[in-house]
Coordinates of C-alpha atoms in Angstrom, one line a residue:
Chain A
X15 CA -12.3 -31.0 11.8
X16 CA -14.1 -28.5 9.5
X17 CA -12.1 -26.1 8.3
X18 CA -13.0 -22.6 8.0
X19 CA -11.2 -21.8 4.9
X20 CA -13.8 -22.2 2.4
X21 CA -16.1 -19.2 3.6
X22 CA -13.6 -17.2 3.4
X23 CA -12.1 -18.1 -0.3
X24 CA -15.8 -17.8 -1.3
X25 CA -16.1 -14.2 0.0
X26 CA -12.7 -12.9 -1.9
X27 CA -13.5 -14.4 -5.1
X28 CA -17.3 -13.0 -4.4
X29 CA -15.3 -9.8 -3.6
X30 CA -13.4 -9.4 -6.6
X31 CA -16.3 -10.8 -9.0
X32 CA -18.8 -7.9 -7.4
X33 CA -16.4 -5.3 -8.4
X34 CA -16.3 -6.6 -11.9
X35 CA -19.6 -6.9 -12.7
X36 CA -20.2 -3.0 -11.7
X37 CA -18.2 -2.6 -14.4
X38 CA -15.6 -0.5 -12.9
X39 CA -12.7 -2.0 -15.2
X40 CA -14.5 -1.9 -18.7
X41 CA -15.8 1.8 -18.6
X42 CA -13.5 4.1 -17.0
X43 CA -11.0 6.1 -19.2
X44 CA -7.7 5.9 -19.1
X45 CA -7.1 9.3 -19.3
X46 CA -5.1 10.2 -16.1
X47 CA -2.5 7.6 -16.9
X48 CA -0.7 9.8 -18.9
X49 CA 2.7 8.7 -18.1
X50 CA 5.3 8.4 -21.3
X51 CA 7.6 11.5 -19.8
X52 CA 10.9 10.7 -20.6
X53 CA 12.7 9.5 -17.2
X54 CA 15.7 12.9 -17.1
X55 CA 13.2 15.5 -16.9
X56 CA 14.9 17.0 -13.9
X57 CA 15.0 20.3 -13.7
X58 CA 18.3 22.1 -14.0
X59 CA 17.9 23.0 -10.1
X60 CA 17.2 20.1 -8.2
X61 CA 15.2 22.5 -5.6
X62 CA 16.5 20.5 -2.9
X63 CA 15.7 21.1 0.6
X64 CA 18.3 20.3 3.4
X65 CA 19.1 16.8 4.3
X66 CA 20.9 15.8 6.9
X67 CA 23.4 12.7 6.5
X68 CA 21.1 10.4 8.5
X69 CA 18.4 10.8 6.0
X70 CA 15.7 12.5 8.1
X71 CA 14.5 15.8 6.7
X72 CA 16.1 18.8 7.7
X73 CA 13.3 21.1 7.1
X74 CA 9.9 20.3 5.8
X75 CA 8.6 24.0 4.5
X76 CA 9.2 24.7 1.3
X77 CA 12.0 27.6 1.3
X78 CA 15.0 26.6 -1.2
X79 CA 17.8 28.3 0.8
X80 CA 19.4 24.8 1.3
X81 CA 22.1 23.5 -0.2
X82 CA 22.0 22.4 -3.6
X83 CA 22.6 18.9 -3.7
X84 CA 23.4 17.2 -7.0
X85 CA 23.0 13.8 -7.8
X86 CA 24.9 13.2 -11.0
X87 CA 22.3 13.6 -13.3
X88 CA 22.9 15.0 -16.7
X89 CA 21.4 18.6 -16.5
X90 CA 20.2 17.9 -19.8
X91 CA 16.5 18.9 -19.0
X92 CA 14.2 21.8 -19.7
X93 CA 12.9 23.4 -16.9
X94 CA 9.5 23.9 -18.6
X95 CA 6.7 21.2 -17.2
X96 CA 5.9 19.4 -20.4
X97 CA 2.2 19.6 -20.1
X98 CA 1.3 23.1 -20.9
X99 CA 0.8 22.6 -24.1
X100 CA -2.2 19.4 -23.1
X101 CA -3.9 21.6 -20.8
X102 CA -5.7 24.6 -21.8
X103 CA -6.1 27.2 -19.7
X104 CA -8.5 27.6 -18.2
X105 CA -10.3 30.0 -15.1
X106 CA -9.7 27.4 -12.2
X107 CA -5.8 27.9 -13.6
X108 CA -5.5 31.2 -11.6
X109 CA -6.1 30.0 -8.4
X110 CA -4.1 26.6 -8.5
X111 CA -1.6 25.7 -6.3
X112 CA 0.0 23.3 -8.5
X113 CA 0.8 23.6 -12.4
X114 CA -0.7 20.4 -14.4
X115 CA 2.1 18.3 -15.1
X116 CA 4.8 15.4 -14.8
X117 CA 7.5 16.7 -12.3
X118 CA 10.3 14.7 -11.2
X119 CA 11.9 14.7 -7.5
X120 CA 14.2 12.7 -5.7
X121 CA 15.2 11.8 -2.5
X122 CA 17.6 10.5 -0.4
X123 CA 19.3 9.2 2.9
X124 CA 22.0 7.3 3.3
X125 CA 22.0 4.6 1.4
X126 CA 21.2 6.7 -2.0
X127 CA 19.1 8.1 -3.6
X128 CA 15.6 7.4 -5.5
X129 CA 14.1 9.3 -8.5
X130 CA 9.6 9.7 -8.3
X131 CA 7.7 11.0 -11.0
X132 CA 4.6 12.6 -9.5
X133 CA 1.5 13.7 -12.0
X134 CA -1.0 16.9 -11.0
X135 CA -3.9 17.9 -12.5
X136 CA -6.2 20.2 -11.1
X137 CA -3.9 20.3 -8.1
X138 CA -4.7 16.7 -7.5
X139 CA -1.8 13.8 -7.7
X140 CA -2.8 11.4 -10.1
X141 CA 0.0 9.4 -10.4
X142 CA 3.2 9.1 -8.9
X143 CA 5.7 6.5 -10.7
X144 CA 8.9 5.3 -9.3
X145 CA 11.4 6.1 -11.8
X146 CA 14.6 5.2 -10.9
X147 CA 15.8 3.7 -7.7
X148 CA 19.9 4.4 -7.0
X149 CA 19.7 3.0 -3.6
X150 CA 22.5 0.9 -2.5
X151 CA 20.5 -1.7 -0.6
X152 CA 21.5 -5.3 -0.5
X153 CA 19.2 -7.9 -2.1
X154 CA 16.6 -8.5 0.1
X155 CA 16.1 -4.2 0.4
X156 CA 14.6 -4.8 -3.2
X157 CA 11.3 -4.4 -3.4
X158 CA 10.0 -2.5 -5.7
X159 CA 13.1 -1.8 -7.8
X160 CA 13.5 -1.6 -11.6
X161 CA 15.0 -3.8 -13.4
X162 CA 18.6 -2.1 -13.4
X163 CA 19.6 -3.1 -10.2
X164 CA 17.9 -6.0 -9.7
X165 CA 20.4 -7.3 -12.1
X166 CA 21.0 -11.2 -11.2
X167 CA 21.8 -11.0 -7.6
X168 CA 23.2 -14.8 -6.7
X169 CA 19.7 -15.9 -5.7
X170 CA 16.1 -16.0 -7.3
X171 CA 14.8 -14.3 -4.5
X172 CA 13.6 -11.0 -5.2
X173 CA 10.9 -10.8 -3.4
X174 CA 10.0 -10.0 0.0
X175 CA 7.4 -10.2 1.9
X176 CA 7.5 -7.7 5.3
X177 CA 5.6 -5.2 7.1
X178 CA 5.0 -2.5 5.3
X179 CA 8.4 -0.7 4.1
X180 CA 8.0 3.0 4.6
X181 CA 10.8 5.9 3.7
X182 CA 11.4 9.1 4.3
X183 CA 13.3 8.7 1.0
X184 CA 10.2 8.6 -0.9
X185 CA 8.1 11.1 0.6
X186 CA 11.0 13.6 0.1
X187 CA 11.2 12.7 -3.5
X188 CA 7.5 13.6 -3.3
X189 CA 7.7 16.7 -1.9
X190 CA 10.6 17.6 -4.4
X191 CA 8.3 17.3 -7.4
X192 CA 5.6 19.3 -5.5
X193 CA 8.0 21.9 -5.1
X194 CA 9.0 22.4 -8.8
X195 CA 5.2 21.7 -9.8
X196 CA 4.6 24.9 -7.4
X197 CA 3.1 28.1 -9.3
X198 CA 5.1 31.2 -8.2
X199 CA 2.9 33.6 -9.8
X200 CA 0.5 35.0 -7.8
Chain B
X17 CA 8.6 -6.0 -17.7
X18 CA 8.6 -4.8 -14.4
X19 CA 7.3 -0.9 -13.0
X20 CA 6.6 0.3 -9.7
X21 CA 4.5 3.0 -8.6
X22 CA 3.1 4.5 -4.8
X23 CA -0.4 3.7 -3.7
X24 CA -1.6 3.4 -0.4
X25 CA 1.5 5.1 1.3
X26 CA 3.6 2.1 -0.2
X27 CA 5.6 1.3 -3.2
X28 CA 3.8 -1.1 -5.4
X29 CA 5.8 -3.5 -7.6
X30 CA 4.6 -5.1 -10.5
X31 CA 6.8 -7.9 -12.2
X32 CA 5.8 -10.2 -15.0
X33 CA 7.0 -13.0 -17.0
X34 CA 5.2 -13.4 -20.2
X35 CA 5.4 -14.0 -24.0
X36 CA 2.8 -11.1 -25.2
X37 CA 3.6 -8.1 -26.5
X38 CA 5.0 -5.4 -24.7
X39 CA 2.0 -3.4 -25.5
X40 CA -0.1 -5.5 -24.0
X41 CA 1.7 -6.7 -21.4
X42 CA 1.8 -2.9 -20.5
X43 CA -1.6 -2.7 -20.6
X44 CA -2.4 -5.3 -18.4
X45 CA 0.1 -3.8 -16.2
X46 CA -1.4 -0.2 -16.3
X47 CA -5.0 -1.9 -15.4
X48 CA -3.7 -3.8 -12.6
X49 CA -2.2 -0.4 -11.3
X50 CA -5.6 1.2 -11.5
X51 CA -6.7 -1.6 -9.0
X52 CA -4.8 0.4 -6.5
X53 CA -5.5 3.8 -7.5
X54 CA -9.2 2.9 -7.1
X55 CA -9.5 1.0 -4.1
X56 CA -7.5 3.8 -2.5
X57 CA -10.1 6.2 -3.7
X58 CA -12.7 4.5 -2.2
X59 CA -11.1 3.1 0.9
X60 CA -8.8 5.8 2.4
X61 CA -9.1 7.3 5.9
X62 CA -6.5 10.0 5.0
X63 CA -8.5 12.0 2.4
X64 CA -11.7 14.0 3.2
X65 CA -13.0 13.3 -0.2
X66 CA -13.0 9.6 -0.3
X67 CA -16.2 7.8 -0.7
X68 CA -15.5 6.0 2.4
X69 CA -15.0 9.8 4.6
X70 CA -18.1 11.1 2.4
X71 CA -20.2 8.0 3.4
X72 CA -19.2 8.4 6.8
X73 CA -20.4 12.2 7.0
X74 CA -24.3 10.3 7.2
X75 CA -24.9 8.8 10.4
X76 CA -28.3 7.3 10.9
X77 CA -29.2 6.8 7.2
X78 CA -28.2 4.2 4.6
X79 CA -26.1 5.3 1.7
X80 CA -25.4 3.1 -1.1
X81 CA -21.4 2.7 -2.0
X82 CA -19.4 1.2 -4.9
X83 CA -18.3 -2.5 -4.4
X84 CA -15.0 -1.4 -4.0
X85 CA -16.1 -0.1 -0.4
X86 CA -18.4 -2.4 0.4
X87 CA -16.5 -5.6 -0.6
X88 CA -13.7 -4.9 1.6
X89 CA -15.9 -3.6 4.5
X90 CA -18.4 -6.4 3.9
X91 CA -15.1 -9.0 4.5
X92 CA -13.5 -6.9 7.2
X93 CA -17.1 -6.8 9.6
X94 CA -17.2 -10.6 8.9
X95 CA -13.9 -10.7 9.8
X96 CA -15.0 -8.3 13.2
X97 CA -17.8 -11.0 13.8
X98 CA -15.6 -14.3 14.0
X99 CA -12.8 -12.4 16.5
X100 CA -15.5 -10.6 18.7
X101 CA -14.0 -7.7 17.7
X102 CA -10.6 -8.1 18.4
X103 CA -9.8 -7.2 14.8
X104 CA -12.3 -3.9 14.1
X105 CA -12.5 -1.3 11.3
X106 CA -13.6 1.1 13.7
X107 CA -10.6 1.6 15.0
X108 CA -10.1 4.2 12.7
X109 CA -9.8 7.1 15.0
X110 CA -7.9 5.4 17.7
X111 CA -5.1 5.2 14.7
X112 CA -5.9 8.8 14.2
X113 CA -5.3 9.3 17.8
X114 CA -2.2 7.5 18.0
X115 CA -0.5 9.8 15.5
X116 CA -1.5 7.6 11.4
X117 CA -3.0 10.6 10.6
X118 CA -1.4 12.2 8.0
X119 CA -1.9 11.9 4.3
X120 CA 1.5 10.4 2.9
X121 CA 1.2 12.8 -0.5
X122 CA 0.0 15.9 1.1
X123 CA 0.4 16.1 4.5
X124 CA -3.0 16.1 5.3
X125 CA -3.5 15.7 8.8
X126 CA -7.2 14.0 9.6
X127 CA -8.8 15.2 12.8
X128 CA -12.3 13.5 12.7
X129 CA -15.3 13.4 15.2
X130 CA -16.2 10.3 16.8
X131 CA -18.1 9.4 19.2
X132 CA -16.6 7.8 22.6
X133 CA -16.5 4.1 22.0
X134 CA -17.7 2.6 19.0
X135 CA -17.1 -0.9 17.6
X136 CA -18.2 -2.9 14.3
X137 CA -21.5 -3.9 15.6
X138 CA -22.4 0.4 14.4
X139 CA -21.5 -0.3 11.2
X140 CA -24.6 -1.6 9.1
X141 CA -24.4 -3.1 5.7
X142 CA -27.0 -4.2 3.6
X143 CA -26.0 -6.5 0.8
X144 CA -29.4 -5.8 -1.2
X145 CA -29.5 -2.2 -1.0
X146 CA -25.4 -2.4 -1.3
X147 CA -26.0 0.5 1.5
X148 CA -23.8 1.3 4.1
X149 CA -25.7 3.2 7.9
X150 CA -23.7 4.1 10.6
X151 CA -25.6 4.3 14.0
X152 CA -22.4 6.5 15.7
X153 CA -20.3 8.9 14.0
X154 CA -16.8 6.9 13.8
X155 CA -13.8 6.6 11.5
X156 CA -13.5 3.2 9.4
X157 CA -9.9 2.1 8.8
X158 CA -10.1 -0.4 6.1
X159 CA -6.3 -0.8 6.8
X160 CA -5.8 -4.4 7.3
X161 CA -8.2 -5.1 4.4
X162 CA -8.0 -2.8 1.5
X163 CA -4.6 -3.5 0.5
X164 CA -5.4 -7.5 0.2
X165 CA -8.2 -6.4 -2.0
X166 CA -6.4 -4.2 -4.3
X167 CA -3.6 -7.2 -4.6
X168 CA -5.9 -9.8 -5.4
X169 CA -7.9 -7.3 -8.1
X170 CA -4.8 -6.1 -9.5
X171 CA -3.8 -10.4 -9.9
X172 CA -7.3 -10.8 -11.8
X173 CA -5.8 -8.0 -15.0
X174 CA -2.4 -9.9 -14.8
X175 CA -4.0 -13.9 -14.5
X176 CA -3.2 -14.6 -18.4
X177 CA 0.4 -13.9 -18.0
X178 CA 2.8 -16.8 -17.2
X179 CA 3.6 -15.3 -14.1
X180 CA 3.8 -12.3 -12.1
X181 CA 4.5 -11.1 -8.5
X182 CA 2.5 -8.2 -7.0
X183 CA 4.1 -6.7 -4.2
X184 CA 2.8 -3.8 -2.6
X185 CA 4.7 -3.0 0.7
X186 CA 6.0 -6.5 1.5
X187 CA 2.2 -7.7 1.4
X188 CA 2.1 -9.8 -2.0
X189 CA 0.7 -12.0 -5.1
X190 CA 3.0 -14.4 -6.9
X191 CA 0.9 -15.9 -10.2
X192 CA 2.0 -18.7 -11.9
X193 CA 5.7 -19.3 -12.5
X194 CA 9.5 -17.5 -12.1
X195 CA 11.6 -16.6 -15.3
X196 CA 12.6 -20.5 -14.7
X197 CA 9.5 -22.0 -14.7
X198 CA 9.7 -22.6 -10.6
X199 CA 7.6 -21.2 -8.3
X200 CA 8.4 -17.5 -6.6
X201 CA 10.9 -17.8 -4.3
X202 CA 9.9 -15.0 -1.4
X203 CA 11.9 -14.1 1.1
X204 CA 10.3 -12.6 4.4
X205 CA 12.0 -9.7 6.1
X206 CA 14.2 -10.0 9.3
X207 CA 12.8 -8.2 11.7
X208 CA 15.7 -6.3 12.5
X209 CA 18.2 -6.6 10.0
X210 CA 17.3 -4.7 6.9
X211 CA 19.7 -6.8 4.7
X212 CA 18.4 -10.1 6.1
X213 CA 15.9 -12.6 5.3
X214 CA 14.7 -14.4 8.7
X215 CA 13.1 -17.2 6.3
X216 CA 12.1 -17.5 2.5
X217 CA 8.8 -19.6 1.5
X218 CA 7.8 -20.6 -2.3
X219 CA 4.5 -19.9 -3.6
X220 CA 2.6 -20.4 -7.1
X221 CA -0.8 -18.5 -7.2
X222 CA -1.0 -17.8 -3.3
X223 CA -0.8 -14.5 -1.4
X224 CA 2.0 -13.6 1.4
X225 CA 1.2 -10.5 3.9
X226 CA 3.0 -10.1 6.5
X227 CA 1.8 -7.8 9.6
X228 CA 5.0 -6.4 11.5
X229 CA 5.5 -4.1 14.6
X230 CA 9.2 -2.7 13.4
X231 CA 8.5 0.0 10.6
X232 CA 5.6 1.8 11.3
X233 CA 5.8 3.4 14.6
X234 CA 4.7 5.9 16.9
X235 CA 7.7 8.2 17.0
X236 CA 6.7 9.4 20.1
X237 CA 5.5 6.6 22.0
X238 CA 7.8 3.8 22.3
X239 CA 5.6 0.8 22.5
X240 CA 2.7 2.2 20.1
X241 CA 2.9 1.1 16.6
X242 CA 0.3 0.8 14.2
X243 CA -1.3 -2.7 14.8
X244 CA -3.7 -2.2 17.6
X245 CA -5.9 -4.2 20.0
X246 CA -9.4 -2.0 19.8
X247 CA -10.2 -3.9 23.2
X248 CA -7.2 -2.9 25.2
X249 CA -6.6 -0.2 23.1
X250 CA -3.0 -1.2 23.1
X251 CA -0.1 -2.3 20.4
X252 CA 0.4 -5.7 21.1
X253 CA 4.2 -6.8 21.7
X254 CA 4.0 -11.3 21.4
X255 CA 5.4 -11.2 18.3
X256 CA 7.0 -8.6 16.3
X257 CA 6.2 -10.0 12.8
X258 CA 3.2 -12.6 11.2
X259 CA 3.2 -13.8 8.1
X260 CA 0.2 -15.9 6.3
X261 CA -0.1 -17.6 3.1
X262 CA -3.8 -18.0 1.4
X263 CA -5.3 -18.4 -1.6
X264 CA -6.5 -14.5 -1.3
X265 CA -4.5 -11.2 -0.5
X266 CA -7.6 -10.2 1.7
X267 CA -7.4 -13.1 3.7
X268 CA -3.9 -13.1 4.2
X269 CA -3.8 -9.0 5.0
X270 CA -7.0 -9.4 7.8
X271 CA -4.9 -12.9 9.1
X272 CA -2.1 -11.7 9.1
X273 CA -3.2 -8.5 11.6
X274 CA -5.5 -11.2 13.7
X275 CA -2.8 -13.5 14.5
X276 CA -0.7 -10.5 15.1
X277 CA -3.4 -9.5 17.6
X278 CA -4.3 -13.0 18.8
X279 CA -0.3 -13.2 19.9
X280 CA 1.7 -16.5 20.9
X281 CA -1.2 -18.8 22.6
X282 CA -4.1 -19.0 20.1
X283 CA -3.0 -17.8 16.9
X284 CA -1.7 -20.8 15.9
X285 CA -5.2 -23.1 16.4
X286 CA -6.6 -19.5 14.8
X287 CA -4.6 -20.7 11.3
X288 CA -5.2 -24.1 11.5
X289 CA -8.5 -24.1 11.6
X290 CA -8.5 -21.6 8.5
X291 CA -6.0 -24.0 6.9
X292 CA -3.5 -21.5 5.6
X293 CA 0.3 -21.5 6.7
X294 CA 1.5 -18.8 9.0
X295 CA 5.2 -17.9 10.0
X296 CA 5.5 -15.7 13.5
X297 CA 8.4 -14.5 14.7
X298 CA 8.8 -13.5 18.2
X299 CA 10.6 -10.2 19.2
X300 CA 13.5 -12.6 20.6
X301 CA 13.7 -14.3 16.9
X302 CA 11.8 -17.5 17.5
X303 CA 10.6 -18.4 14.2
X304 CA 7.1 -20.6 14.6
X305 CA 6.0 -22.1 11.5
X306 CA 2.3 -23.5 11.0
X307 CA -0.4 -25.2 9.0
X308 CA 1.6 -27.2 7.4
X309 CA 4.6 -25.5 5.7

């Protein structure tokens, strides 16, 4: 019986050698991947909105009359973005939502919490790095997860393949950066 | 070394085993991580500005598009052609409709014109030109594709290590060998235990996707999630998780999805005559393994 298999290898490895000889990976700039901030710059103020203990999302807006929730981490930071000094102002500054910058934010439900660094420049997210992941899920919950607690859980499997894993979790942490990245002037 | 970052509304996992240098280990990393940030540039539904919603603002003329547009449309219309259209990138605003519509980062909620019914057969692509002409005004969901893609040209920066895993989302690449010189041990979700495996497959330079009706849902509707039957227009409920194993990410995304849609009675001949492996799980926890696993 003829299997079908062949056409199809033949058009992914056709796919992936067309978008190599455009030469998208020799010539662009690797400019926006700007992403050596230390992992504890957290803002004194976590600007946390309200959660609620099932991990939904209390409220979405971005008012900061919630509770202040800590999550251990050393209050060692500076509130300052660190980018200021790499970006130059200039006139589409005044009218930005966003200040240029690495921001940190976290979120959480339940079963912990998880740490994103989120990049904006020109009000645009260029990056957002997961950069540290306190969640206290069992072995096969980690996906994604740095090496700290992966640790050597009793099997080699560390990997898993499912449909795709979405949380709340993460898009509060995203949210949380967004808020500190927020100009209040103007 | 091991980072993740969030592409595509997912968390994306790089892990590597390797003798070279951190530096350029880290490089290779960074470049395969670019993979993502690209194709989702070019691919997503979710963002006015990219170059797949600015193509799609032309109806009735050809515009040319980058390879990382037209590769993965290219595959998914072939793809459109051998199920008749039960798997479509059209179905892009029928997922609007049923609520995937928002932009994960910024909330972004996509409300786009489209006409009536549309289906693959309005999409024209011309490999010479590299041009893409709509006949209809319609919303392309590259969803069941573009991931694979990104995978398998995020594996091409990371092929020189010893081995690596690429795991965007539960949909992954595992290169070469594990830390012990074995081949990636993978486990694949229970459907509806979060701290379970249902089954665990090992692979060596082979994708894994797996296409699942339990974490993206409609919160509203009940029996809507996002894996849908452009024919019927309905979620289909035969098995509540598919997982396939190719040589290609791409290929095992767009399988994945079909034998999802296909359900219990012919996805199984569907893998077998594409000679990949497939595990299906039914929503009463029948496992069915086949192609030969």
């Amino acid at each position: 019986m003829g299997k079908m298999d062949k056409k199809w290898i033949i058009l992914c490895s056709t796919a992936v050698a067309a978008v190599y000889s455009a030469g998208y990976y020799t010539t662009e700039s690797q400019a926006a991947n700007n992403n050596n901030q230390p992992i504890h710059q957290i803002a004194k103020n976590v600007q946390a909105k309200q959660y609620t203990l099932n991990g939904s999302k209390a409220n979405s807006d971005q008012t900061n009359n919630g509770p202040q929730v800590s999550f251990g981490v050393t209050p060692n930071a500076n509130d300052n973005n660190t980018v200021s000094k790499a970006a130059p102002v200039n006139s589409s500054q005044k009218s930005s939502k966003y200040k240029n910058g690495t921001f940190t934010g976290q979120g959480m439900n339940r079963r912990g919490m998880m740490q994103v660094q989120v990049t904006i420049q020109n009000d645009k997210i260029t990056d957002v790095q997961i950069s540290s992941w306190g969640m206290h899920y069992s072995e096969s919950d980690v996906v994604g997860l740095p090496d700290e607690v992966l640790k050597n859980q009793s099997s080699q499997v560390t990997n898993v393949s499912g449909a795709t894993y979405s949380s709340q979790a993460f898009e509060d942490a995203v949210q949380d950066a967004l808020n500190q990245a927020q100009n209040t002037a103007g | 070394m091991r980072k993740a970052k969030v592409y595509m509304d997912t968390i994306v996992d790089i892990q590597t085993v390797t003798q070279k240098s951190t530096i350029e280990t880290e490089e290779k990393i960074n470049r395969a991580f670019q993979a993502f940030q690209k194709i989702e540039q070019a691919c997503s539904r979710f963002s006015h500005t990219s170059e797949c919603m600015q193509a799609c603002q032309n109806i009735g003329k050809p515009v040319e598009i980058s390879p990382l547009l037209f590769q993965p449309l290219f595959f998914a219309l072939e793809m459109a052609r051998l199920t008749d259209g039960l798997f479509d990138p059209t179905v892009g605003k029928l997922m609007e409709e049923n609520g995937f519509n928002r932009h994960y980062l910024t909330g972004e909620v996509m409300k786009s014109s489209c006409t009536e019914s549309v289906t693959f057969r309005d999409i024209v692509l011309n490999p010479e030109t590299r041009t893409l002409l709509l006949k209809k005004p319609l919303v392309i969901d590259l969803g069941a594709v573009a991931k694979g893609f990104a995978i398998d040209l995020a594996a091409q920066e990371l092929k020189d290590l010893d081995g690596f895993v690429i795991n965007a989302g539960g949909d992954l690449f595992a290169g070469g060998l594990n830390e012990d010189g074995k081949p990636w041990q993978i486990g694949i979700q229970h459907p509806y235990q979060n701290n379970r495996f249902i089954d665990t497959v090992e692979i060596s330079n082979e994708a894994i996707c797996t296409s699942g009706s339990y974490e993206r849902k409609n919160h509203e509707k009940v029996d809507v999630h996002h894996l849908v039957n452009p024919k019927t227009r309905r979620s289909p409920q035969e098995w509540i998780s598919c997982s396939i194993i190719a040589p290609f990410a791409m290929m095992a995304d767009a399988l994945s999805t079909i034998s999802f849609l296909l359900g219990s009675e012919k996805s199984k001949s569907f893998i077998e005559e594409f000679n990949i492996k497939g595990i299906m799980v039914t929503p009463e926890l029948q496992i069915i393994q086949t192609g030969g696993i």
